[in-house]
XYZ file of C-alpha atoms in Angstrom:
459
model
C -1.758 -11.304 -31.732
C -3.179 -8.005 -30.534
C -3.894 -8.098 -26.794
C -6.702 -5.565 -26.396
C -9.140 -7.626 -24.325
C -8.771 -10.204 -21.565
C -10.520 -12.731 -23.823
C -7.538 -12.572 -26.221
C -5.415 -14.905 -24.079
C -5.867 -17.989 -21.903
C -2.404 -19.078 -20.707
C -0.475 -16.077 -19.335
C 2.982 -16.420 -17.775
C 4.162 -13.910 -15.132
C 7.872 -13.115 -14.811
C 8.339 -12.048 -11.180
C 5.029 -13.535 -10.031
C 5.872 -13.316 -6.313
C 5.737 -9.511 -6.330
C 2.674 -8.122 -4.585
C 1.328 -6.378 -7.700
C 2.007 -9.345 -9.966
C 0.644 -12.027 -7.646
C -2.622 -10.104 -7.223
C -3.326 -9.998 -10.958
C -2.184 -13.609 -11.385
C -4.650 -14.783 -8.741
C -7.451 -12.713 -10.220
C -6.912 -14.189 -13.700
C -6.756 -17.716 -12.291
C -9.997 -16.950 -10.454
C -11.822 -16.024 -13.672
C -10.723 -19.203 -15.445
C -7.306 -18.505 -17.003
C -4.477 -21.068 -16.817
C -1.853 -18.967 -15.053
C 1.799 -19.812 -14.480
C 4.873 -17.828 -13.525
C 8.415 -17.669 -12.237
C 10.321 -15.651 -9.678
C 13.972 -15.149 -8.729
C 13.072 -16.112 -5.151
C 11.868 -19.593 -6.210
C 14.452 -22.365 -5.763
C 14.225 -26.025 -6.740
C 13.351 -28.095 -3.678
C 13.273 -25.029 -1.411
C 10.094 -23.949 0.418
C 8.721 -20.527 -0.476
C 5.524 -19.345 1.236
C 4.304 -17.243 -1.704
C 4.975 -20.059 -4.157
C 3.047 -22.437 -1.916
C 0.058 -20.074 -1.730
C 0.050 -19.499 -5.493
C 0.204 -23.215 -6.207
C -2.691 -23.740 -3.790
C -4.704 -21.462 -6.107
C -3.812 -23.726 -9.062
C -1.065 -21.461 -10.419
C 1.977 -23.385 -11.670
C 5.288 -21.926 -10.452
C 8.760 -22.282 -11.956
C 12.298 -21.263 -11.119
C 13.381 -18.320 -13.287
C 15.187 -20.370 -15.952
C 12.776 -20.118 -18.885
C 11.361 -23.618 -18.506
C 7.869 -22.307 -17.790
C 7.566 -20.442 -21.103
C 6.529 -22.747 -23.954
C 4.775 -22.608 -27.337
C 1.483 -22.880 -25.435
C 2.113 -19.637 -23.525
C 0.019 -16.947 -25.203
C 0.981 -13.920 -23.089
C 3.980 -12.944 -20.970
C 3.481 -10.393 -18.185
C 6.356 -8.321 -16.808
C 6.590 -5.726 -14.052
C 8.479 -2.450 -14.413
C 11.411 -4.102 -12.598
C 11.915 -6.740 -15.317
C 14.436 -5.690 -17.966
C 14.669 -6.834 -21.596
C 17.981 -8.527 -20.819
C 16.247 -11.151 -18.635
C 16.517 -14.565 -20.313
C 12.793 -15.284 -20.074
C 11.956 -12.040 -21.881
C 14.378 -12.995 -24.659
C 12.789 -16.439 -24.926
C 9.300 -14.939 -25.162
C 10.475 -12.714 -28.007
C 12.055 -15.672 -29.797
C 8.731 -17.526 -29.588
C 6.827 -14.376 -30.730
C 4.743 -14.361 -27.564
C 3.136 -10.977 -26.815
C 4.681 -9.207 -23.802
C 2.642 -6.815 -21.659
C 3.396 -4.691 -18.600
C 1.574 -5.413 -15.349
C -0.143 -2.010 -15.387
C -1.321 -2.483 -18.991
C -2.843 -5.827 -18.066
C -4.570 -4.302 -15.036
C -6.026 -1.637 -17.326
C -7.413 -4.385 -19.606
C -8.959 -6.149 -16.632
C -10.478 -2.892 -15.406
C -12.148 -2.345 -18.772
C -13.902 -5.703 -18.439
C -15.723 -4.727 -15.217
C -17.420 -1.770 -13.561
C -14.336 -0.408 -11.862
C -13.609 1.766 -8.854
C -10.016 3.035 -9.045
C -8.473 4.287 -5.807
C -5.660 6.829 -6.282
C -3.482 9.043 -4.099
C 0.002 9.036 -2.623
C -1.118 7.441 0.666
C -3.848 5.077 1.839
C -4.768 3.294 -1.408
C -4.520 -0.243 -0.049
C -6.333 0.521 3.205
C -9.181 2.390 1.523
C -9.549 -0.299 -1.143
C -9.781 -2.946 1.591
C -12.363 -0.962 3.572
C -14.475 -0.400 0.478
C -14.217 -4.066 -0.482
C -15.438 -5.091 2.977
C -18.392 -2.689 2.819
C -19.495 -3.869 -0.632
C -19.029 -7.496 0.456
C -21.179 -6.996 3.553
C -23.762 -5.158 1.441
C -24.156 -8.299 -0.681
C -22.634 -6.805 -3.839
C -20.037 -9.628 -4.220
C -17.171 -7.337 -5.317
C -13.748 -8.255 -6.702
C -10.495 -6.636 -5.643
C -6.927 -6.397 -6.940
C -4.907 -4.794 -4.147
C -1.391 -3.732 -3.264
C -1.555 -5.436 0.141
C -3.068 -8.503 1.717
C -6.416 -8.123 3.476
C -6.332 -9.737 6.906
C -9.767 -11.288 6.372
C -8.472 -13.114 3.263
C -5.035 -13.905 4.724
C -6.847 -15.800 7.506
C -8.030 -18.208 4.801
C -4.396 -19.153 4.128
C -4.186 -17.035 0.973
C -1.892 -14.152 0.009
C -4.900 -11.893 0.468
C -4.276 -9.261 -2.215
C -6.921 -10.466 -4.694
C -10.442 -11.823 -4.618
C -12.890 -12.688 -7.378
C -16.547 -12.073 -6.602
C -19.470 -12.663 -8.949
C -20.742 -9.088 -8.658
C -20.274 -6.291 -11.177
C -17.817 -4.112 -9.205
C -14.020 -4.391 -9.256
C -11.830 -2.323 -6.915
C -8.257 -1.545 -8.026
C -5.410 0.713 -6.930
C -4.318 3.313 -9.471
C -0.599 3.788 -8.877
C 1.086 7.124 -9.503
C 4.623 5.922 -8.735
C 5.068 4.340 -12.189
C 2.671 6.727 -13.943
C 0.171 3.931 -14.624
C -2.648 5.881 -12.951
C -3.340 7.513 -16.333
C -3.991 4.157 -18.050
C -7.299 3.514 -16.298
C -10.782 4.642 -17.348
C -12.793 3.739 -14.241
C -16.490 4.249 -13.636
C -15.595 5.815 -10.290
C -12.293 7.556 -9.549
C -11.324 8.221 -5.930
C -8.464 10.603 -5.050
C -7.307 10.357 -1.432
C -4.465 12.868 -1.310
C -1.514 14.393 -3.156
C 1.802 14.630 -1.286
C 5.373 14.637 -2.554
C 6.506 11.031 -2.910
C 7.995 9.526 -6.062
C 7.603 12.701 -8.153
C 7.488 16.438 -7.769
C 4.086 17.972 -6.983
C 3.623 19.417 -10.500
C 4.124 15.981 -12.059
C 1.710 14.384 -9.586
C -0.970 16.999 -10.261
C -0.625 16.374 -14.010
C -1.044 12.621 -13.478
C -4.064 12.973 -11.224
C -5.632 15.572 -13.537
C -5.448 13.035 -16.366
C -6.892 10.388 -14.029
C -9.795 12.741 -13.349
C -10.415 13.307 -17.075
C -10.319 9.550 -17.710
C -12.920 8.779 -15.027
C -16.241 8.052 -16.725
C -18.826 8.838 -14.043
C -18.096 9.871 -10.448
C -14.874 11.560 -9.383
C -14.568 11.860 -5.604
C -11.783 13.697 -3.749
C -10.560 14.353 -0.223
C -11.218 18.016 0.521
C -9.013 17.869 3.634
C -5.925 17.563 1.449
C -5.159 20.953 -0.097
C -3.881 19.627 -3.421
C -6.491 16.928 -4.017
C -9.200 19.500 -3.222
C -8.049 21.499 -6.254
C -9.209 18.616 -8.466
C -12.720 18.398 -7.026
C -15.418 17.805 -9.640
C -18.474 18.061 -7.385
C -18.467 18.723 -3.626
C -21.716 16.717 -3.340
C -19.617 13.595 -3.891
C -16.531 14.611 -1.877
C -15.382 13.603 1.600
C -13.250 15.156 4.297
C -12.232 15.402 7.933
C -13.877 18.344 9.718
C -14.498 19.839 6.279
C -17.990 21.324 6.087
C -17.904 21.834 2.323
C -17.686 18.063 1.790
C -20.902 16.042 1.789
C -19.275 13.118 3.598
C -17.717 15.056 6.449
C -16.204 13.212 9.436
C -17.032 15.020 12.679
C -16.775 14.395 16.448
C -13.635 12.289 16.088
C -12.286 10.595 19.207
C -9.595 7.960 19.715
C -9.387 5.894 22.876
C -6.639 3.313 22.738
C -7.041 1.304 19.563
C -10.655 2.350 18.955
C -11.759 5.423 17.069
C -15.197 6.956 16.603
C -16.595 9.601 14.295
C -19.845 10.628 12.638
C -20.827 10.981 8.983
C -24.209 12.472 8.055
C -25.478 11.639 11.541
C -24.263 8.027 11.435
C -21.826 7.007 14.198
C -18.917 4.857 13.043
C -16.672 2.816 15.381
C -13.470 1.142 14.207
C -10.506 -0.774 15.548
C -7.915 1.582 14.090
C -5.862 4.640 14.992
C -5.260 8.097 13.582
C -6.961 10.799 11.542
C -5.662 9.220 8.334
C -7.679 6.086 9.149
C -10.801 8.238 9.460
C -10.132 9.887 6.103
C -9.688 6.470 4.463
C -12.894 5.182 6.058
C -14.929 8.220 4.992
C -13.582 7.823 1.451
C -14.855 4.239 1.401
C -18.213 5.340 2.814
C -18.549 8.085 0.184
C -18.064 5.637 -2.694
C -20.281 2.931 -1.205
C -23.096 5.373 -0.431
C -22.969 6.836 -3.926
C -23.567 3.385 -5.416
C -26.477 2.639 -3.126
C -25.158 1.196 0.154
C -26.879 2.740 3.190
C -24.810 4.404 5.918
C -25.854 1.917 8.609
C -24.456 -0.976 6.548
C -21.233 0.988 5.984
C -20.826 1.614 9.719
C -21.545 -1.985 10.719
C -19.062 -3.257 8.140
C -16.267 -0.908 9.250
C -16.811 -1.920 12.869
C -15.798 -5.460 11.859
C -13.033 -4.408 9.427
C -9.859 -6.378 10.237
C -7.202 -4.310 8.496
C -4.448 -5.143 6.011
C -0.950 -6.558 6.131
C 1.694 -4.334 7.790
C -0.554 -1.279 8.128
C -0.380 -0.402 11.825
C -0.219 -4.112 12.517
C -0.185 -4.622 16.288
C 2.434 -7.219 17.191
C 1.552 -7.074 20.881
C 2.483 -5.544 24.216
C 5.373 -6.443 26.525
C 6.461 -4.722 29.730
C 4.137 -1.802 29.023
C 5.497 -1.352 25.475
C 3.162 -1.685 22.467
C 4.975 -2.798 19.312
C 3.449 -1.785 15.974
C 4.660 -2.702 12.475
C 3.793 -0.233 9.715
C 4.433 0.110 5.969
C 4.968 3.893 6.201
C 7.767 4.944 3.849
C 7.199 8.462 2.533
C 7.292 11.685 4.587
C 3.509 12.153 4.912
C 2.954 8.486 5.814
C 5.715 8.433 8.432
C 4.401 11.609 10.071
C 0.803 10.326 10.043
C 1.912 7.003 11.505
C 3.784 8.685 14.367
C 0.853 11.010 15.139
C -1.608 8.104 15.107
C 0.400 6.346 17.827
C 0.676 9.358 20.146
C -2.751 8.963 21.818
C -1.761 5.398 22.765
C 1.104 6.216 25.121
C 3.125 8.908 26.858
C 6.016 8.335 24.470
C 6.435 7.154 20.872
C 9.762 5.608 19.893
C 9.746 5.342 16.097
C 12.248 3.421 13.984
C 12.504 3.913 10.234
C 14.452 2.138 7.515
C 14.441 4.294 4.346
C 14.418 2.408 1.045
C 16.438 3.355 -2.008
C 19.213 5.928 -2.235
C 17.458 7.925 -4.962
C 14.103 8.249 -3.120
C 15.845 9.105 0.160
C 17.922 11.811 -1.546
C 14.835 13.182 -3.335
C 12.733 13.316 -0.151
C 15.422 14.208 2.403
C 14.157 17.677 3.287
C 10.527 16.531 3.279
C 11.285 13.661 5.675
C 13.038 16.051 8.037
C 10.233 18.625 7.980
C 7.366 16.150 8.332
C 8.984 14.119 11.124
C 10.069 17.297 12.945
C 6.462 18.511 13.074
C 5.123 15.086 14.059
C 7.403 14.409 17.036
C 6.462 15.630 20.508
C 9.332 16.757 22.793
C 9.415 13.355 24.527
C 9.191 11.259 21.334
C 12.194 9.709 19.574
C 13.078 8.756 15.997
C 15.692 6.073 15.259
C 16.935 5.127 11.802
C 19.030 2.352 10.324
C 20.862 2.410 7.011
C 18.959 2.684 3.733
C 17.663 -0.581 2.289
C 19.514 -1.375 -0.940
C 17.706 -3.715 -3.346
C 20.555 -3.877 -5.869
C 21.247 -2.093 -9.143
C 23.430 0.855 -10.017
C 22.364 3.349 -7.333
C 24.773 6.097 -6.313
C 25.313 5.650 -2.577
C 25.963 9.292 -1.755
C 23.471 9.621 1.084
C 22.947 7.838 4.396
C 20.039 7.605 6.803
C 22.465 9.236 9.247
C 22.272 12.417 7.144
C 18.549 12.617 7.938
C 19.245 11.894 11.598
C 21.789 14.724 11.788
C 19.303 17.084 10.112
C 16.682 16.146 12.725
C 19.168 16.638 15.560
C 19.823 20.159 14.281
C 16.065 20.746 14.622
C 16.368 19.812 18.292
C 14.727 16.393 17.935
C 15.615 13.160 19.735
C 17.076 11.431 16.679
C 19.486 8.487 16.659
C 21.286 6.372 14.054
C 22.016 2.637 14.373
C 23.619 1.578 11.112
C 22.879 -2.148 11.444
C 19.262 -2.719 12.407
C 20.240 -5.958 14.149
C 21.894 -3.789 16.810
C 18.752 -1.680 17.281
C 17.270 -3.420 20.300
C 20.588 -3.344 22.166
C 20.701 0.445 21.824
C 16.978 0.934 22.353
C 16.452 -1.045 25.553
C 17.419 1.765 27.951
C 14.744 3.979 26.313
C 12.029 1.315 26.459
C 10.646 2.144 29.861
C 7.204 3.020 31.137
C 4.210 3.697 28.934
C 5.484 3.728 25.330
C 4.863 2.642 21.746
C 7.637 1.191 19.611
C 6.666 1.958 16.013
C 8.664 0.120 13.324
C 8.368 1.642 9.836
C 9.628 0.708 6.386
C 8.730 -0.744 2.983
C 10.022 -2.658 -0.046
C 12.348 -4.854 2.042
C 10.818 -8.371 2.082
C 12.614 -9.213 5.338
C 10.964 -6.412 7.350
C 8.069 -8.519 8.611
C 10.431 -11.115 10.077
C 12.656 -8.381 11.540
C 9.744 -6.656 13.288
C 8.527 -9.946 14.777
C 12.058 -10.693 15.968
C 12.255 -7.306 17.716
C 8.977 -8.045 19.499
C 10.063 -11.566 20.455
C 13.330 -10.278 21.960
C 11.788 -7.294 23.734
């Protein structure tokens, strides 16, 4: 069977359904009437799993990863880039002649079935998608979203929060450059937030985003504040920026007081519970798209004032003994630097902790991490790191987070290494005095949320 339309299947099975990208698409398909099921290596017989519980609450049947969920009735098997052909369930699907499709290919099929807004860039995709979703929702457009992170407003309903099916015509998706899938989408509106070195070299990224631009059917909107994304501008009358007069949607008069920021766009004042210039850029991007499809600026501003944020993006865990503790998903050089800078107006001192993920990515971005963090840190600020998160596989372990720390020390920065993150608080406590922010950064490690909460609890 040729899978070239979402009407070509009814009973898809997801291998690795607990992953954030997979669970979002699974929920969306269940929401439009498919009979979705899936398995995950984290599911155990008789053992509670929060994600499994939330998926089953949506009507999605979950299985342990032993092949029992794939039957003759399964008409499509969905795999992520992490699933290899040697996995037993993949072999079983092939034996039963069930079509197998990658997650990104399936997302592209879904996008073709709706009027789609694809949000691209190396930073801020999830946040901007969530802001735009909230604006369109408040404007009465009943949008759908397939996101890379849970929206707090949806999480509060007891759901995973990374997908929502509305009955309107617009669908918001993230177009990911890390696996090259950004070039598979042909959206009605393409939004490019920024281009910074992350998973690939700059030349490769520019090629990917250039193709994304060509594939966009109607509006292509870019951030003129970012030097590289500005090079791909199609029409400055659609673009946005921060203190960038050439952009139509130009954020001006920016102020941040505590956890509230204010700015103006085309004479409209916007107030938000957020921090940092990057938050302003994301918000103006969402405003630019919404306004271009007919939402007035007053509605945009009112919606953003009530925007509740997304999971692990500058998530405030609380304050103890004068110390604010913030959990953030920052994991590439530009994101880490932006996260540190965003916290600086909050306190006299920022103490940042970072757990790099993957030996290959850390090796590839070593110099960029050092340069970006060096420029972000004030003389009184500190950066602490623990050893690189290892997810398994055949990685060459020829680099340590301590190598980055030593590089930063050579730059004259207050940089420290604590190999085991469980020893972090013991070493940190003498530095946690007075008016300070403790910023905890990292990604990909599913135990980070629990770790950050534990640090706050023991503070």
